[in-house]
Coordinates of C-alpha atoms in Angstrom, one line a residue:
M18 CA 0.0 0.0 0.0
S19 CA 1.6 3.2 -1.1
H20 CA 1.3 6.3 1.1
P21 CA 2.6 9.9 1.1
H22 CA 5.9 10.6 2.8
P23 CA 6.9 14.0 4.3
E24 CA 10.2 13.9 2.5
L25 CA 8.7 13.6 -1.0
G26 CA 10.4 15.9 -3.5
P27 CA 9.4 17.1 -7.0
P28 CA 8.3 14.3 -9.3
P29 CA 10.5 13.3 -12.2
P30 CA 9.4 14.0 -15.8
L31 CA 6.4 12.0 -16.8
P32 CA 7.4 8.9 -18.8
E33 CA 6.1 8.5 -22.3
N34 CA 2.6 7.0 -22.3
G35 CA 2.3 7.7 -18.6
L36 CA -0.7 9.4 -16.9
R37 CA -0.1 11.7 -14.0
I38 CA -2.8 12.5 -11.4
V39 CA -2.4 15.3 -8.8
A40 CA -5.2 16.1 -6.4
L41 CA -5.2 19.8 -5.4
G42 CA -7.9 19.2 -2.9
G43 CA -10.3 16.6 -1.5
L44 CA -7.8 14.2 0.0
G45 CA -7.6 14.2 3.8
E46 CA -10.5 16.6 3.9
I47 CA -14.2 16.9 3.1
G48 CA -14.3 19.6 0.4
R49 CA -12.1 21.4 -2.1
N50 CA -12.3 18.5 -4.5
M51 CA -10.1 19.0 -7.5
A52 CA -8.0 16.5 -9.5
V53 CA -5.6 17.3 -12.4
F54 CA -4.9 14.6 -15.0
E55 CA -1.9 15.0 -17.3
Y56 CA -1.1 13.0 -20.5
D57 CA 1.4 14.0 -23.2
G58 CA 1.6 17.6 -21.9
R59 CA -2.1 18.2 -21.8
L60 CA -4.3 18.6 -18.7
L61 CA -7.8 17.5 -17.8
V62 CA -9.3 18.9 -14.5
V63 CA -12.1 17.1 -12.7
D64 CA -14.1 19.3 -10.3
C65 CA -13.0 22.5 -8.7
G66 CA -14.6 23.0 -5.3
V67 CA -14.3 24.9 -2.1
L68 CA -13.8 24.0 1.6
F69 CA -15.6 25.9 4.3
P70 CA -13.5 27.3 7.1
E71 CA -13.0 25.9 10.6
P72 CA -13.6 27.9 13.8
D73 CA -9.8 28.4 14.1
Q74 CA -9.8 30.3 10.8
P75 CA -11.5 33.5 11.8
G76 CA -12.6 35.9 9.0
V77 CA -12.1 33.4 6.3
D78 CA -15.1 33.0 3.9
L79 CA -13.9 30.1 1.7
I80 CA -10.8 28.0 1.1
L81 CA -9.8 27.3 -2.5
P82 CA -7.5 24.7 -4.1
D83 CA -4.0 25.9 -4.7
F84 CA -3.8 26.7 -8.4
D85 CA 0.0 27.2 -8.4
Y86 CA 0.7 23.8 -9.9
I87 CA -1.3 24.6 -13.0
R88 CA -1.0 28.4 -13.0
G89 CA 1.8 28.4 -15.6
R90 CA 0.0 25.8 -17.7
L91 CA -3.5 27.2 -18.0
D92 CA -3.4 27.0 -21.8
D93 CA -2.7 23.2 -21.5
I94 CA -6.1 22.6 -19.9
E95 CA -8.4 20.8 -22.3
A96 CA -11.5 21.0 -20.1
L97 CA -12.9 21.1 -16.6
V98 CA -15.2 18.2 -16.0
L99 CA -17.8 18.8 -13.2
T100 CA -19.3 15.7 -11.7
H101 CA -22.1 17.5 -10.0
A102 CA -23.2 20.9 -8.6
H103 CA -22.3 20.8 -4.9
E104 CA -20.2 23.7 -3.7
D105 CA -17.3 21.3 -2.7
H106 CA -17.1 20.4 -6.4
I107 CA -17.9 23.7 -8.2
G108 CA -17.5 26.5 -5.7
A109 CA -13.9 27.4 -6.9
V110 CA -14.8 27.5 -10.6
P111 CA -15.2 31.3 -10.7
Y112 CA -11.8 31.8 -9.2
L113 CA -10.1 29.4 -11.8
L114 CA -12.0 31.1 -14.7
R115 CA -10.7 34.5 -13.5
E116 CA -7.3 33.2 -14.6
R117 CA -8.5 31.7 -17.9
R118 CA -12.1 32.4 -18.9
D119 CA -12.5 30.1 -21.8
I120 CA -11.7 26.8 -20.1
P121 CA -14.6 24.6 -21.4
L122 CA -16.9 23.5 -18.5
V123 CA -18.2 20.0 -19.1
G124 CA -21.2 18.7 -17.1
S125 CA -24.8 17.7 -17.0
R126 CA -27.6 20.1 -17.8
L127 CA -28.4 20.9 -14.1
T128 CA -24.7 21.2 -13.1
L129 CA -24.0 23.7 -15.9
G130 CA -27.2 25.6 -15.1
L131 CA -26.3 26.0 -11.5
I132 CA -22.7 27.0 -12.2
E133 CA -23.7 29.4 -14.9
S134 CA -26.1 31.1 -12.4
K135 CA -23.1 31.4 -10.0
L136 CA -20.8 32.7 -12.6
N137 CA -23.3 35.4 -13.6
E138 CA -22.6 37.0 -10.2
H139 CA -18.9 37.1 -11.1
R140 CA -19.7 38.5 -14.5
I141 CA -18.2 35.5 -16.3
Q142 CA -19.8 34.0 -19.3
P143 CA -18.6 30.4 -19.4
V144 CA -17.9 28.1 -22.3
K145 CA -20.3 25.1 -21.7
V146 CA -20.2 21.6 -23.0
E147 CA -23.4 19.7 -21.9
V148 CA -23.1 16.0 -21.7
I149 CA -25.5 13.2 -20.7
E150 CA -24.9 9.7 -19.2
G151 CA -23.7 7.2 -21.8
E152 CA -22.1 9.9 -23.9
R153 CA -18.4 9.8 -24.9
R154 CA -16.5 13.0 -25.7
S155 CA -12.8 13.6 -26.4
F156 CA -10.9 16.5 -25.0
G157 CA -7.4 16.4 -26.4
P158 CA -5.9 13.0 -25.6
F159 CA -8.6 12.3 -23.0
E160 CA -11.6 10.4 -24.0
C161 CA -14.3 10.8 -21.4
E162 CA -17.3 8.5 -20.9
F163 CA -20.0 9.8 -18.6
V164 CA -21.9 7.4 -16.3
S165 CA -25.1 8.2 -14.4
V166 CA -24.7 8.1 -10.6
N167 CA -27.3 8.7 -7.8
H168 CA -26.4 11.4 -5.3
S169 CA -28.2 14.0 -3.1
I170 CA -28.4 16.3 -6.1
P171 CA -29.9 15.4 -9.5
D172 CA -27.8 14.8 -12.6
A173 CA -24.6 13.7 -11.0
L174 CA -22.1 11.8 -13.2
A175 CA -19.1 9.6 -12.8
V176 CA -16.4 9.9 -15.5
A177 CA -14.3 7.2 -17.2
I178 CA -11.2 8.7 -18.6
R179 CA -9.4 6.8 -21.4
T180 CA -5.8 7.5 -22.5
P181 CA -3.1 5.2 -24.0
A182 CA -1.9 4.9 -20.4
G183 CA -5.1 3.1 -19.3
L184 CA -8.6 3.5 -18.1
V185 CA -9.3 5.6 -15.0
L186 CA -12.8 5.6 -13.4
H187 CA -13.6 8.6 -11.2
T188 CA -16.9 8.0 -9.4
G189 CA -17.5 11.5 -8.2
D190 CA -19.9 11.5 -5.2
F191 CA -22.4 8.7 -5.4
K192 CA -24.6 6.3 -3.6
M193 CA -26.8 3.3 -4.7
D194 CA -30.3 4.3 -3.8
Q195 CA -32.5 1.6 -5.5
L196 CA -35.6 3.7 -5.2
P197 CA -34.4 7.3 -6.0
L198 CA -36.9 10.0 -6.0
D199 CA -36.1 11.0 -9.6
G200 CA -35.9 7.4 -10.8
R201 CA -32.3 7.9 -11.9
L202 CA -30.2 5.0 -10.7
T203 CA -26.4 4.6 -10.4
D204 CA -25.6 2.7 -13.6
L205 CA -24.1 -0.5 -12.2
G206 CA -24.3 -2.0 -15.6
A207 CA -21.9 0.6 -17.0
F208 CA -19.6 0.0 -14.0
A209 CA -19.6 -3.7 -14.7
R210 CA -19.0 -3.1 -18.4
L211 CA -16.0 -0.9 -17.6
G212 CA -14.8 -3.6 -15.2
G213 CA -14.9 -6.1 -18.0
E214 CA -12.9 -3.7 -20.3
G215 CA -10.3 -3.3 -17.5
V216 CA -10.2 -0.5 -15.0
D217 CA -6.6 0.4 -14.5
L218 CA -7.3 2.9 -11.7
L219 CA -10.5 3.4 -9.7
M220 CA -10.8 6.7 -7.8
S221 CA -13.9 6.3 -5.6
D222 CA -15.8 8.4 -3.0
S223 CA -14.7 7.6 0.5
T224 CA -17.0 9.7 2.7
N225 CA -19.0 6.9 4.2
S226 CA -16.4 4.1 4.0
E227 CA -16.6 3.6 7.8
V228 CA -20.4 3.2 7.7
P229 CA -21.5 -0.4 7.4
G230 CA -24.2 -1.7 5.0
F231 CA -26.2 0.4 2.5
V232 CA -27.5 3.9 2.8
T233 CA -31.2 4.3 3.5
S234 CA -33.4 5.3 0.5
E235 CA -34.6 8.9 0.2
R236 CA -38.2 7.6 0.0
E237 CA -38.1 6.7 3.7
I238 CA -37.8 10.3 4.6
A239 CA -41.2 11.3 3.2
P240 CA -43.3 9.7 6.0
V241 CA -41.2 11.4 8.7
I242 CA -41.6 14.8 7.0
D243 CA -45.4 14.1 6.7
G244 CA -45.4 13.4 10.5
V245 CA -43.6 16.7 11.2
F246 CA -46.3 18.6 9.2
R247 CA -49.2 16.8 10.9
G248 CA -47.7 17.6 14.3
A249 CA -47.0 21.3 13.7
S250 CA -49.5 23.8 14.9
K251 CA -47.7 27.0 13.8
R252 CA -45.0 27.9 11.2
I253 CA -42.7 25.2 9.9
I254 CA -39.1 26.4 9.1
V255 CA -37.0 23.9 7.1
A256 CA -33.2 24.4 6.8
S257 CA -31.5 22.5 4.0
F258 CA -28.6 22.7 1.7
A259 CA -29.4 25.2 -1.1
S260 CA -28.5 22.5 -3.6
H261 CA -30.7 19.7 -2.2
I262 CA -33.4 19.8 -4.8
H263 CA -34.8 16.3 -3.8
R264 CA -35.3 17.5 -0.2
V265 CA -36.9 20.8 -1.2
Q266 CA -39.3 18.8 -3.5
Q267 CA -40.3 16.6 -0.6
I268 CA -41.0 19.6 1.5
M269 CA -43.1 21.3 -1.2
D270 CA -45.1 18.1 -1.8
A271 CA -45.8 17.9 2.0
A272 CA -46.8 21.6 2.1
E273 CA -49.2 21.1 -0.8
K274 CA -50.7 18.0 0.9
H275 CA -51.3 19.9 4.2
G276 CA -52.5 23.1 2.6
R277 CA -49.5 25.3 3.4
K278 CA -47.8 28.0 1.3
V279 CA -44.0 27.9 0.8
A280 CA -41.5 30.8 0.9
L281 CA -37.9 30.4 0.0
I282 CA -35.4 32.4 2.2
G283 CA -31.8 33.1 1.3
R284 CA -30.2 34.2 -2.0
S285 CA -28.6 30.9 -2.8
M286 CA -31.8 28.9 -2.1
V287 CA -33.9 31.3 -4.3
R288 CA -31.2 31.2 -7.1
N289 CA -30.7 27.4 -7.1
M290 CA -34.4 26.5 -6.9
G291 CA -35.2 29.0 -9.7
V292 CA -32.7 27.2 -11.9
A293 CA -33.9 23.8 -10.9
R294 CA -37.5 24.8 -11.6
E295 CA -36.7 26.4 -15.0
L296 CA -34.8 23.3 -16.1
G297 CA -37.6 21.0 -14.9
Y298 CA -35.9 19.3 -12.0
L299 CA -38.2 20.9 -9.4
K300 CA -42.0 20.6 -9.8
V301 CA -43.8 23.5 -8.1
P302 CA -47.6 23.3 -8.0
A303 CA -49.4 26.5 -9.1
G304 CA -50.0 28.9 -6.3
L305 CA -47.8 27.1 -3.8
L306 CA -44.9 29.7 -3.6
V307 CA -45.3 33.1 -2.0
D308 CA -42.8 35.9 -1.7
S309 CA -40.9 35.9 1.5
R310 CA -41.8 39.5 2.1
E311 CA -45.4 38.6 2.3
I312 CA -45.0 35.7 4.7
E313 CA -46.0 37.7 7.8
E314 CA -49.4 38.3 6.3
W315 CA -50.3 34.6 6.3
P316 CA -51.5 32.8 9.5
P317 CA -48.6 30.8 11.1
E318 CA -50.4 27.5 10.5
D319 CA -50.5 28.1 6.8
V320 CA -46.9 28.7 5.9
V321 CA -43.6 26.8 5.4
L322 CA -40.2 28.6 5.1
I323 CA -37.3 26.8 3.4
C324 CA -34.0 28.5 4.2
T325 CA -30.3 27.9 4.3
G326 CA -28.2 27.5 7.5
S327 CA -28.4 23.8 8.3
Q328 CA -24.7 23.7 9.1
G329 CA -24.8 26.6 11.5
E330 CA -23.2 29.1 9.1
P331 CA -23.1 32.4 11.0
M332 CA -24.5 34.5 8.2
A333 CA -27.1 32.1 6.9
A334 CA -30.8 32.7 7.5
L335 CA -31.3 30.1 10.2
S336 CA -28.4 31.3 12.4
R337 CA -29.6 34.8 12.1
M338 CA -33.1 33.7 13.2
A339 CA -31.7 31.9 16.2
N340 CA -29.8 35.1 17.1
R341 CA -32.9 37.4 16.6
D342 CA -30.9 39.1 13.8
H343 CA -33.4 38.4 11.0
P344 CA -36.8 39.9 9.9
I345 CA -38.4 36.5 10.6
R346 CA -38.7 36.1 14.3
I347 CA -38.8 32.6 15.8
A348 CA -41.9 32.3 18.1
E349 CA -43.3 29.9 20.7
G350 CA -44.7 26.9 18.9
D351 CA -42.7 27.2 15.7
T352 CA -41.3 23.9 14.3
V353 CA -37.8 24.0 12.9
L354 CA -36.6 21.0 10.8
L355 CA -32.9 20.6 10.0
A356 CA -33.2 18.4 6.9
S357 CA -29.5 17.7 6.3
S358 CA -26.6 15.7 7.5
L359 CA -24.0 17.2 9.8
V360 CA -20.7 18.0 7.9
P361 CA -17.7 17.1 10.2
G362 CA -16.4 20.1 12.1
N363 CA -19.8 21.9 12.2
E364 CA -21.1 20.2 15.3
T365 CA -20.5 23.1 17.7
A366 CA -22.0 25.7 15.4
V367 CA -25.1 23.6 14.7
S368 CA -25.6 22.9 18.5
K369 CA -25.4 26.6 19.1
V370 CA -28.1 27.3 16.5
I371 CA -30.3 24.5 18.0
N372 CA -30.0 26.0 21.5
G373 CA -30.8 29.5 20.2
L374 CA -34.0 28.2 18.4
N375 CA -35.1 26.3 21.6
R376 CA -34.5 29.5 23.6
W377 CA -37.3 31.3 21.7
G378 CA -39.7 28.4 22.1
A379 CA -39.2 26.5 18.8
R380 CA -39.5 22.7 18.5
V381 CA -36.3 21.6 16.7
I382 CA -36.3 18.3 14.7
H383 CA -32.9 17.1 13.5
K384 CA -31.0 14.0 12.5
G385 CA -30.3 13.3 16.2
N386 CA -33.9 12.9 17.1
A387 CA -35.7 11.9 13.9
R388 CA -34.8 10.3 10.5
V389 CA -35.1 13.6 8.5
H390 CA -32.0 13.1 6.3
V391 CA -30.1 10.3 4.6
S392 CA -26.6 10.6 3.3
G393 CA -25.8 11.2 -0.4
H394 CA -22.6 9.0 -0.1
A395 CA -22.3 5.3 -0.5
A396 CA -21.7 3.2 2.6
A397 CA -19.2 0.4 2.9
G398 CA -21.5 -2.2 1.5
E399 CA -22.1 -0.2 -1.7
L400 CA -18.3 0.6 -2.0
L401 CA -17.5 -3.1 -1.8
Y402 CA -20.2 -3.7 -4.5
V403 CA -18.5 -1.2 -6.8
L404 CA -15.0 -2.6 -6.1
N405 CA -16.2 -6.0 -7.0
L406 CA -18.0 -4.8 -10.2
T407 CA -15.1 -2.8 -11.6
K408 CA -12.3 -5.1 -10.5
P409 CA -9.7 -2.3 -10.6
S410 CA -6.0 -3.1 -11.1
N411 CA -5.1 -0.1 -8.9
F412 CA -7.2 1.8 -6.4
M413 CA -7.0 5.3 -5.0
P414 CA -9.6 6.4 -2.4
V415 CA -10.7 10.1 -2.8
H416 CA -13.1 12.5 -1.2
G417 CA -12.6 12.0 2.5
E418 CA -10.6 12.6 5.6
W419 CA -7.7 10.4 6.5
R420 CA -9.8 7.9 8.4
H421 CA -12.2 7.6 5.4
L422 CA -9.3 7.0 3.0
R423 CA -7.8 4.4 5.2
A424 CA -11.1 2.6 5.7
H425 CA -11.8 2.6 1.9
A426 CA -8.3 1.3 1.2
G427 CA -9.0 -1.6 3.6
L428 CA -12.2 -2.4 1.7
A429 CA -10.3 -2.5 -1.6
E430 CA -7.8 -4.9 -0.1
L431 CA -10.6 -7.2 1.1
T432 CA -11.9 -7.4 -2.5
G433 CA -8.5 -8.6 -3.8
V434 CA -6.8 -5.4 -4.9
P435 CA -3.1 -6.1 -4.2
R436 CA -1.8 -4.1 -1.3
E437 CA 1.0 -2.6 -3.4
N438 CA -1.5 -1.3 -5.9
I439 CA -3.5 0.7 -3.4
V440 CA -2.4 4.4 -3.3
I441 CA -3.4 6.6 -0.4
A442 CA -2.3 10.1 -1.4
E443 CA -2.9 13.6 0.0
D444 CA -3.3 16.9 -1.6
G445 CA -0.3 17.7 -3.8
V446 CA 1.0 14.2 -3.9
V447 CA 1.8 13.0 -7.5
V448 CA 0.5 9.6 -8.6
D449 CA 1.8 8.2 -12.0
L450 CA 0.0 5.4 -13.8
V451 CA 2.7 3.8 -15.9
D452 CA 2.7 0.4 -17.5
G453 CA -0.5 -0.5 -15.6
Q454 CA 1.0 0.3 -12.2
A455 CA 0.0 3.3 -10.1
R456 CA 2.8 4.7 -7.9
I457 CA 3.5 7.9 -5.9
T458 CA 6.5 9.6 -7.5
G459 CA 6.7 12.9 -5.8
A460 CA 4.8 15.9 -4.5
V461 CA 4.1 19.5 -5.6
P462 CA 3.5 22.5 -3.3
C463 CA -0.2 22.6 -2.4
G464 CA -1.5 24.8 0.4
Y465 CA -4.7 26.5 1.4
V466 CA -5.8 29.6 -0.5
F467 CA -8.0 31.7 1.7
V468 CA -10.8 34.0 0.5
D469 CA -11.6 36.9 2.8
G470 CA -14.1 39.3 1.3
T471 CA -12.7 40.4 -2.0
S472 CA -9.2 39.3 -1.0
V473 CA -8.0 36.0 -2.5
G474 CA -4.7 34.4 -1.3
D475 CA -3.6 37.4 0.7
I476 CA -4.4 35.9 4.1
T477 CA -1.6 33.7 5.3
D478 CA -1.2 31.2 8.1
V479 CA 0.7 33.9 10.0
A480 CA -2.2 36.3 9.7
L481 CA -4.6 33.6 10.9
K482 CA -2.4 33.0 13.9
D483 CA -2.5 36.7 14.7
R484 CA -6.3 36.7 14.4
R485 CA -6.5 33.7 16.8
I486 CA -4.3 35.4 19.3
L487 CA -6.3 38.7 19.0
G488 CA -9.5 36.8 19.4
D489 CA -8.3 34.7 22.4
E490 CA -6.0 37.0 24.3
G491 CA -6.5 40.6 22.9
F492 CA -3.6 43.0 22.4
I493 CA -1.5 45.5 24.3
S494 CA 0.0 48.5 22.5
I495 CA 3.0 50.4 24.0
V496 CA 4.0 53.8 22.5
V497 CA 7.4 55.3 23.4
V498 CA 9.3 58.3 22.0
V499 CA 13.1 58.0 21.9
D500 CA 16.0 60.2 20.9
S501 CA 17.0 59.1 17.4
T502 CA 20.7 59.6 18.2
T503 CA 21.1 58.2 21.7
G504 CA 18.1 55.9 21.9
K505 CA 17.1 57.5 25.3
L506 CA 13.5 57.5 26.3
T507 CA 12.0 61.1 25.9
G508 CA 8.3 60.4 26.0
G509 CA 5.9 57.6 27.3
P510 CA 5.5 54.8 27.6
E511 CA 1.8 55.1 26.9
I512 CA -0.1 51.7 27.2
T513 CA -3.4 50.8 25.5
A514 CA -5.0 47.4 25.8
R515 CA -8.1 45.8 24.1
G516 CA -9.5 42.4 24.9
S517 CA -6.7 41.4 27.2
G518 CA -8.8 41.5 30.4
I519 CA -6.2 43.5 32.2
D520 CA -7.3 46.6 34.2
P521 CA -5.7 49.7 32.7
D522 CA -4.4 50.8 36.1
A523 CA -2.5 47.5 36.4
F524 CA -0.1 48.7 33.8
D525 CA 1.4 51.2 36.2
A526 CA 3.4 48.3 37.6
V527 CA 5.2 47.5 34.3
I528 CA 6.0 51.1 33.3
P529 CA 9.1 51.3 35.6
Q530 CA 10.3 48.0 34.1
I531 CA 10.0 49.3 30.6
E532 CA 11.9 52.5 31.5
A533 CA 14.6 50.5 33.2
A534 CA 15.0 48.1 30.2
L535 CA 15.2 51.0 27.7
Q536 CA 17.7 52.9 29.9
E537 CA 19.9 49.8 29.9
V538 CA 19.7 49.5 26.1
A539 CA 20.5 53.2 25.6
A540 CA 23.5 52.9 28.0
S541 CA 24.9 50.2 25.9
G542 CA 24.9 52.6 22.9
V543 CA 22.0 50.9 21.0
A544 CA 19.6 53.2 19.2
D545 CA 18.3 50.7 16.7
E546 CA 14.5 50.9 16.5
M547 CA 14.1 47.1 16.0
Q548 CA 16.1 46.4 19.1
I549 CA 14.1 48.9 21.2
R550 CA 10.8 47.2 20.0
R551 CA 12.2 43.8 20.8
T552 CA 13.2 45.0 24.3
I553 CA 9.7 46.4 25.0
R554 CA 8.0 43.3 23.7
R555 CA 10.1 41.0 25.9
T556 CA 9.7 43.1 29.0
V557 CA 5.9 43.5 28.7
G558 CA 5.4 39.9 27.6
R559 CA 7.3 38.5 30.6
W560 CA 5.3 40.7 33.0
V561 CA 2.0 39.7 31.6
S562 CA 2.9 36.0 31.6
D563 CA 4.2 36.1 35.2
T564 CA 1.3 38.1 36.5
Y565 CA -1.7 36.9 34.5
R566 CA -0.5 33.7 32.8
R567 CA -1.7 35.2 29.5
R568 CA -0.2 35.7 26.1
P569 CA -1.8 38.7 24.3
M570 CA -0.4 40.2 21.2
I571 CA 2.1 42.9 22.2
I572 CA 2.6 45.8 19.7
P573 CA 5.4 48.2 20.5
V574 CA 5.4 51.5 18.6
V575 CA 8.6 53.5 18.6
V576 CA 8.6 57.2 17.6
E577 CA 12.0 58.8 17.0
A578 CA 12.4 62.4 17.9

């Protein structure tokens, strides 16, 4: 079993008739999915998604893949294949197209419709190549065959990539719901046919590799939703992913059955459902939808609100309702339904929202107390099924944290994939498929690229560390005036603190220590501003640590006179 090594250096030149695969995201994490395939000097990119920030990344809006590996080769990109329209697979497309706007976007009708709607906000008109399941299209040396897969969003596709180096099957995100709401099954026949042809490398979704058995069918959610509607006496507020068209359809069907009107809340929810309705993926009965601005005019027992915020996102509609920072006010007797799974890392934020909603008297129904959501990702039984169908010579688990990748690798070994042909890589690790053997051959730089407002890539790990310190410990600013020739103190020190929790009068104790330290520096003939700042920082830092056991950010300001 191959695995990454911290000492990996740059890869050697790609051998003739070799295929190179470099993941720029999606390995060791849930999100930021992006894989680059190289053959004969040409590139094919599969997916280009975002990762959402953790609590220890304050101020960050999105995290993008690192495009540095391909930035100097943008003209070599034949196409960008999008397996489906979830943000962790398409969210970074606008940022890549800023660097080359005419990269062809290849995907299903719904996927292209949703990405085009997003790109309109960035004032980018994409080059679109619409494909359907069963279709084969060539992009330079890459022949791509598209295979229908079932997921938590309609129109998802797997892609089989053929080059002279071999056949690679990339499943995208998938599950094997045998009774899907839209009747669109994962095409196991196509997987078996590809297996018969000979899959040289299988790259498969690992998210639920630790979950035994098979994922529950979406149809089993409908009776639970119906029970929620029957038991609700006032408003029903449903929080869901803005891309979960199947779930929104189920809510609308239940609303029509129980005589309630529906309002969509949140820009992304309104945008995505508008596209889905226009393209025929969402069926909305006449008269069911009402404008969110008119919702207060309707009796509470006659309305359903569908909004974003199921992951506790601070600026999403549901979080703002929980904090009483939204025009819609949660009231006693309201029912709130969190109709989504919990993305790893969001537990604390979601718990905070649930507590806030309960505080105002809402009844909150979520995955922890009712079956209101099923996963969109194949569980271990389904993954084993696909491994046995496709019989890959080499296997590379993708889309998952380390524990998911390891678990999926274990499943592959159980089905007979030789241990030495199983590659567990991480972002930036180079995998070459040469003469039917997949091996790790090196690594390329591949870090996080942070989006903060309109700033892309300007926020560094150092800046985030500073933000964490400021958020946790506050800061202390010390202003002194010194003689530019002698370095002697001529004014100050003046001390200002914010967020440190230290009483301003307490700083009187450290001022003599600062004066004495600066006097000692001046006596030694040092007038260097950098040395003076270092002395102040060390003196104040030691005093704060000894007195309060705290480590605020200390900012000395030296004015030369």
